[in-house]
Amino acid sequence: MGNLRKHFAFLSFFINKLFSSLTERAQLDFAVSLLQNVAESDKSSVLSPFSVSTSLFIAYLAADGETKQQLQSALGKDASIPEFRLHFIKQLAYIARAGNRNYTLTVANRLYVREGLSVKESFQRVLGFYYSDLLHKFSFGQRNRLVQQINNWISSETNNKVRNIITTRSITENTRMLLMNAIHFKGTWTVQFVDFATKQKQFHISENEVKLVPMMVKSDTVPYYEDDAVRLIA
């Protein structure tokens, strides 16, 4: 995984030049760090650092003291609090307008709080400013119903691409809150692949497991960079 870490480090340095705000740069560092940690596993993973950060922003809004400072440091680093919050306002507004574009982008969040726990009105007002239909109550005695509700919601938000993400085993006596996130993207390639060029190729699920899957193939001239640490294709 050493070479992969170098690739991420170089990519972080290169793309950092393209971002002007401190929050944008912090978000890039967060994404690279998250991907580096995931890369330590032997399993294949697909994740969205942006989707994770929008969920952690909810935790940031609920937190206080040292926890709040740590979350802001992870998501915003040296950015001021107004700049940090403005960044997420812009991002959430951008997602809300995605339906007007030639692609589909849905990022959905929900916060489930166990019945009997009080939620400060000030926190509810802040949540209402950033998110709609976010806060929901749940009863531990109705776990089966809750699991079905969450799975149906995620399936609906992801156009049935993500299903059965949670089970009753995910909810224990100690569960007080569930922070759920779902993301769905569907779009077309700017430069299309031709259908007849799709071929069966080896996909490495892990270091020891390989599976044949249909892969798009294209012959083209693209920018390329190589040195002792990395090889990059633009």
CSV table of C-alpha atoms in Angstrom, one decimal:
chain,number,residue,atom,x,y,z
A,1,MET,CA,0.0,0.0,0.0
A,2,GLY,CA,3.1,2.3,0.2
A,3,ASN,CA,2.8,3.3,-3.5
A,4,LEU,CA,-0.9,4.0,-3.1
A,5,ARG,CA,-0.1,6.4,-0.3
A,6,LYS,CA,2.4,8.2,-2.4
A,7,HIS,CA,-0.2,8.5,-5.2
A,8,PHE,CA,-2.7,10.0,-2.8
A,9,ALA,CA,-0.1,12.4,-1.3
A,10,PHE,CA,1.0,13.6,-4.7
A,11,LEU,CA,-2.6,14.0,-5.9
A,12,SER,CA,-3.4,16.0,-2.8
A,13,PHE,CA,-0.4,18.4,-3.4
A,14,PHE,CA,-1.4,18.8,-7.1
A,15,ILE,CA,-5.1,19.4,-6.7
A,16,ASN,CA,-4.5,21.7,-3.7
A,17,LYS,CA,-3.3,24.2,-6.2
A,18,LEU,CA,-6.7,24.3,-7.7
A,19,PHE,CA,-8.7,25.1,-4.6
A,20,SER,CA,-8.7,28.6,-3.1
A,21,SER,CA,-10.6,28.4,0.2
A,22,LEU,CA,-9.2,26.8,3.3
A,23,THR,CA,-12.3,24.6,3.7
A,24,GLU,CA,-11.9,23.2,0.2
A,25,ARG,CA,-8.3,22.3,0.8
A,26,ALA,CA,-9.2,20.8,4.2
A,27,GLN,CA,-12.0,18.7,2.5
A,28,LEU,CA,-9.4,17.5,0.0
A,29,ASP,CA,-7.0,16.5,2.8
A,30,PHE,CA,-9.9,14.7,4.6
A,31,ALA,CA,-10.8,12.8,1.4
A,32,VAL,CA,-7.2,11.7,0.8
A,33,SER,CA,-6.8,10.6,4.5
A,34,LEU,CA,-10.1,8.7,4.4
A,35,LEU,CA,-9.1,6.9,1.2
A,36,GLN,CA,-5.7,6.1,2.6
A,37,ASN,CA,-7.2,4.4,5.6
A,38,VAL,CA,-9.7,2.5,3.5
A,39,ALA,CA,-6.8,1.4,1.2
A,40,GLU,CA,-5.2,-0.4,4.2
A,41,SER,CA,-7.9,-3.1,3.9
A,42,ASP,CA,-7.6,-6.1,1.7
A,43,LYS,CA,-11.2,-5.6,0.5
A,44,SER,CA,-12.5,-3.5,-2.4
A,45,SER,CA,-14.4,-0.5,-1.3
A,46,VAL,CA,-16.5,2.2,-2.9
A,47,LEU,CA,-17.2,5.4,-0.9
A,48,SER,CA,-17.8,9.1,-1.2
A,49,PRO,CA,-15.7,11.3,1.0
A,50,PHE,CA,-18.1,14.2,0.4
A,51,SER,CA,-21.0,12.0,1.5
A,52,VAL,CA,-19.1,11.1,4.7
A,53,SER,CA,-18.3,14.7,5.4
A,54,THR,CA,-21.9,15.9,5.1
A,55,SER,CA,-22.8,13.3,7.8
A,56,LEU,CA,-20.0,14.4,10.0
A,57,PHE,CA,-21.1,18.0,9.6
A,58,ILE,CA,-24.4,17.0,11.3
A,59,ALA,CA,-22.3,15.5,14.2
A,60,TYR,CA,-20.4,18.8,14.3
A,61,LEU,CA,-23.6,20.8,14.6
A,62,ALA,CA,-24.6,18.5,17.6
A,63,ALA,CA,-21.2,18.5,19.3
A,64,ASP,CA,-19.7,20.9,21.8
A,65,GLY,CA,-16.3,21.6,23.4
A,66,GLU,CA,-13.3,19.4,22.4
A,67,THR,CA,-15.4,17.1,20.2
A,68,LYS,CA,-16.7,20.1,18.1
A,69,GLN,CA,-13.2,21.4,17.8
A,70,GLN,CA,-11.9,18.0,16.6
A,71,LEU,CA,-14.6,17.7,14.0
A,72,GLN,CA,-14.0,21.2,12.7
A,73,SER,CA,-10.3,20.5,12.5
A,74,ALA,CA,-10.9,17.3,10.5
A,75,LEU,CA,-13.4,18.9,8.1
A,76,GLY,CA,-12.3,22.5,8.0
A,77,LYS,CA,-8.8,22.7,9.5
A,78,ASP,CA,-7.7,26.4,9.5
A,79,ALA,CA,-10.9,27.8,8.1
A,80,SER,CA,-12.9,30.2,10.2
A,81,ILE,CA,-16.2,29.0,11.5
A,82,PRO,CA,-18.2,31.3,9.2
A,83,GLU,CA,-16.2,30.1,6.1
A,84,PHE,CA,-16.5,26.5,7.3
A,85,ARG,CA,-20.3,26.7,7.6
A,86,LEU,CA,-20.7,28.7,4.4
A,87,HIS,CA,-18.9,25.9,2.5
A,88,PHE,CA,-21.5,23.3,3.5
A,89,ILE,CA,-24.4,25.7,2.8
A,90,LYS,CA,-23.1,26.1,-0.7
A,91,GLN,CA,-22.6,22.3,-1.1
A,92,LEU,CA,-26.0,21.5,0.1
A,93,ALA,CA,-27.6,24.1,-2.1
A,94,TYR,CA,-25.6,22.7,-5.1
A,95,ILE,CA,-27.0,19.3,-4.4
A,96,ALA,CA,-30.5,20.7,-4.2
A,97,ARG,CA,-30.1,22.1,-7.8
A,98,ALA,CA,-28.7,18.9,-9.2
A,99,GLY,CA,-32.1,17.8,-10.5
A,100,ASN,CA,-31.9,20.6,-13.0
A,101,ARG,CA,-28.8,19.1,-14.7
A,102,ASN,CA,-28.2,16.3,-17.1
A,103,TYR,CA,-27.3,13.9,-14.3
A,104,THR,CA,-28.8,12.6,-11.0
A,105,LEU,CA,-27.1,13.4,-7.7
A,106,THR,CA,-28.9,12.6,-4.4
A,107,VAL,CA,-27.3,12.9,-1.0
A,108,ALA,CA,-29.8,12.1,1.8
A,109,ASN,CA,-29.2,12.3,5.5
A,110,ARG,CA,-31.3,11.3,8.5
A,111,LEU,CA,-30.7,11.4,12.3
A,112,TYR,CA,-32.7,8.9,14.3
A,113,VAL,CA,-32.9,9.6,18.1
A,114,ARG,CA,-34.2,7.2,20.6
A,115,GLU,CA,-37.4,8.0,22.3
A,116,GLY,CA,-37.0,9.4,25.8
A,117,LEU,CA,-33.9,11.5,24.8
A,118,SER,CA,-34.5,15.2,24.6
A,119,VAL,CA,-33.2,17.2,21.7
A,120,LYS,CA,-32.4,20.9,22.3
A,121,GLU,CA,-34.7,23.3,20.4
A,122,SER,CA,-31.6,25.3,19.5
A,123,PHE,CA,-30.1,22.2,17.8
A,124,GLN,CA,-33.4,21.4,16.0
A,125,ARG,CA,-33.5,25.0,14.6
A,126,VAL,CA,-29.9,24.7,13.4
A,127,LEU,CA,-30.7,21.3,11.7
A,128,GLY,CA,-33.8,22.8,10.1
A,129,PHE,CA,-31.6,25.6,8.6
A,130,TYR,CA,-29.2,23.1,6.9
A,131,TYR,CA,-31.4,20.0,6.3
A,132,SER,CA,-35.0,19.1,5.7
A,133,ASP,CA,-36.8,16.1,7.3
A,134,LEU,CA,-33.7,15.1,9.1
A,135,LEU,CA,-34.7,14.4,12.7
A,136,HIS,CA,-36.7,11.2,13.5
A,137,LYS,CA,-37.6,9.4,16.7
A,138,PHE,CA,-37.3,5.6,17.2
A,139,SER,CA,-38.4,3.1,19.8
A,140,PHE,CA,-36.0,0.3,20.8
A,141,GLY,CA,-39.1,-2.0,21.1
A,142,GLN,CA,-39.9,-1.5,17.4
A,143,ARG,CA,-36.5,-2.4,16.0
A,144,ASN,CA,-37.9,-4.5,13.1
A,145,ARG,CA,-40.1,-1.6,12.0
A,146,LEU,CA,-37.2,0.8,12.3
A,147,VAL,CA,-34.9,-1.4,10.2
A,148,GLN,CA,-37.5,-1.8,7.5
A,149,GLN,CA,-38.1,2.0,7.5
A,150,ILE,CA,-34.4,2.8,7.2
A,151,ASN,CA,-33.8,0.2,4.5
A,152,ASN,CA,-36.8,1.3,2.5
A,153,TRP,CA,-35.7,5.0,2.7
A,154,ILE,CA,-32.1,4.3,1.6
A,155,SER,CA,-33.4,2.0,-1.2
A,156,SER,CA,-35.7,4.8,-2.4
A,157,GLU,CA,-33.0,7.5,-2.2
A,158,THR,CA,-30.5,5.4,-4.2
A,159,ASN,CA,-32.9,4.2,-6.9
A,160,ASN,CA,-32.9,0.7,-5.4
A,161,LYS,CA,-29.1,0.4,-5.9
A,162,VAL,CA,-28.4,0.1,-2.1
A,163,ARG,CA,-30.5,-2.3,-0.1
A,164,ASN,CA,-30.6,-3.9,3.3
A,165,ILE,CA,-27.9,-1.7,4.7
A,166,ILE,CA,-28.9,-2.2,8.3
A,167,THR,CA,-30.2,-5.2,10.4
A,168,THR,CA,-31.7,-5.5,13.8
A,169,ARG,CA,-28.2,-6.5,15.1
A,170,SER,CA,-27.1,-3.0,14.3
A,171,ILE,CA,-29.4,-1.7,17.0
A,172,THR,CA,-28.6,-2.7,20.6
A,173,GLU,CA,-29.6,-1.7,24.1
A,174,ASN,CA,-26.9,0.9,24.0
A,175,THR,CA,-28.0,2.5,20.8
A,176,ARG,CA,-29.1,6.1,21.4
A,177,MET,CA,-28.7,7.6,18.0
A,178,LEU,CA,-28.4,6.6,14.4
A,179,LEU,CA,-26.8,8.9,11.8
A,180,MET,CA,-27.7,7.6,8.3
A,181,ASN,CA,-26.4,8.8,4.9
A,182,ALA,CA,-27.2,7.7,1.4
A,183,ILE,CA,-25.7,8.9,-1.9
A,184,HIS,CA,-26.7,8.1,-5.5
A,185,PHE,CA,-25.1,9.4,-8.7
A,186,LYS,CA,-26.0,8.6,-12.3
A,187,GLY,CA,-24.6,10.4,-15.3
A,188,THR,CA,-23.2,9.9,-18.7
A,189,TRP,CA,-19.5,10.0,-19.9
A,190,THR,CA,-18.4,13.3,-21.4
A,191,VAL,CA,-16.5,11.2,-23.9
A,192,GLN,CA,-18.6,8.1,-24.6
A,193,PHE,CA,-17.3,4.5,-24.9
A,194,VAL,CA,-18.4,2.5,-27.8
A,195,ASP,CA,-20.5,-0.5,-26.9
A,196,PHE,CA,-18.8,-3.1,-29.1
A,197,ALA,CA,-15.4,-2.4,-27.4
A,198,THR,CA,-16.7,-3.6,-24.0
A,199,LYS,CA,-14.8,-6.8,-23.1
A,200,GLN,CA,-14.6,-9.3,-20.3
A,201,LYS,CA,-11.6,-8.4,-18.2
A,202,GLN,CA,-10.1,-9.4,-14.8
A,203,PHE,CA,-11.3,-7.3,-11.8
A,204,HIS,CA,-9.2,-7.8,-8.7
A,205,ILE,CA,-11.7,-7.9,-5.8
A,206,SER,CA,-8.8,-8.5,-3.4
A,207,GLU,CA,-5.2,-9.6,-3.5
A,208,ASN,CA,-6.2,-13.2,-3.9
A,209,GLU,CA,-9.6,-13.0,-5.6
A,210,VAL,CA,-10.2,-12.1,-9.3
A,211,LYS,CA,-13.5,-12.0,-11.2
A,212,LEU,CA,-14.3,-11.6,-14.9
A,213,VAL,CA,-16.5,-8.5,-15.4
A,214,PRO,CA,-17.5,-6.5,-18.5
A,215,MET,CA,-15.1,-3.5,-18.8
A,216,MET,CA,-15.3,-0.5,-21.1
A,217,VAL,CA,-12.2,-0.2,-23.4
A,218,LYS,CA,-11.0,2.9,-25.3
A,219,SER,CA,-7.8,3.7,-27.2
A,220,ASP,CA,-6.9,7.4,-27.0
A,221,THR,CA,-4.0,9.8,-26.3
A,222,VAL,CA,-4.1,11.2,-22.8
A,223,PRO,CA,-1.7,13.3,-20.7
A,224,TYR,CA,0.7,11.1,-18.6
A,225,TYR,CA,3.2,11.9,-15.9
A,226,GLU,CA,5.7,9.6,-14.3
A,227,ASP,CA,8.5,9.9,-11.7
A,228,ASP,CA,10.2,7.7,-9.0
A,229,ALA,CA,7.1,8.0,-6.8
A,230,VAL,CA,4.0,8.0,-9.0
A,231,ARG,CA,2.5,7.4,-12.4
A,232,LEU,CA,-0.5,9.6,-13.3
A,233,ILE,CA,-2.9,9.6,-16.2
A,234,ALA,CA,-5.1,12.7,-16.5
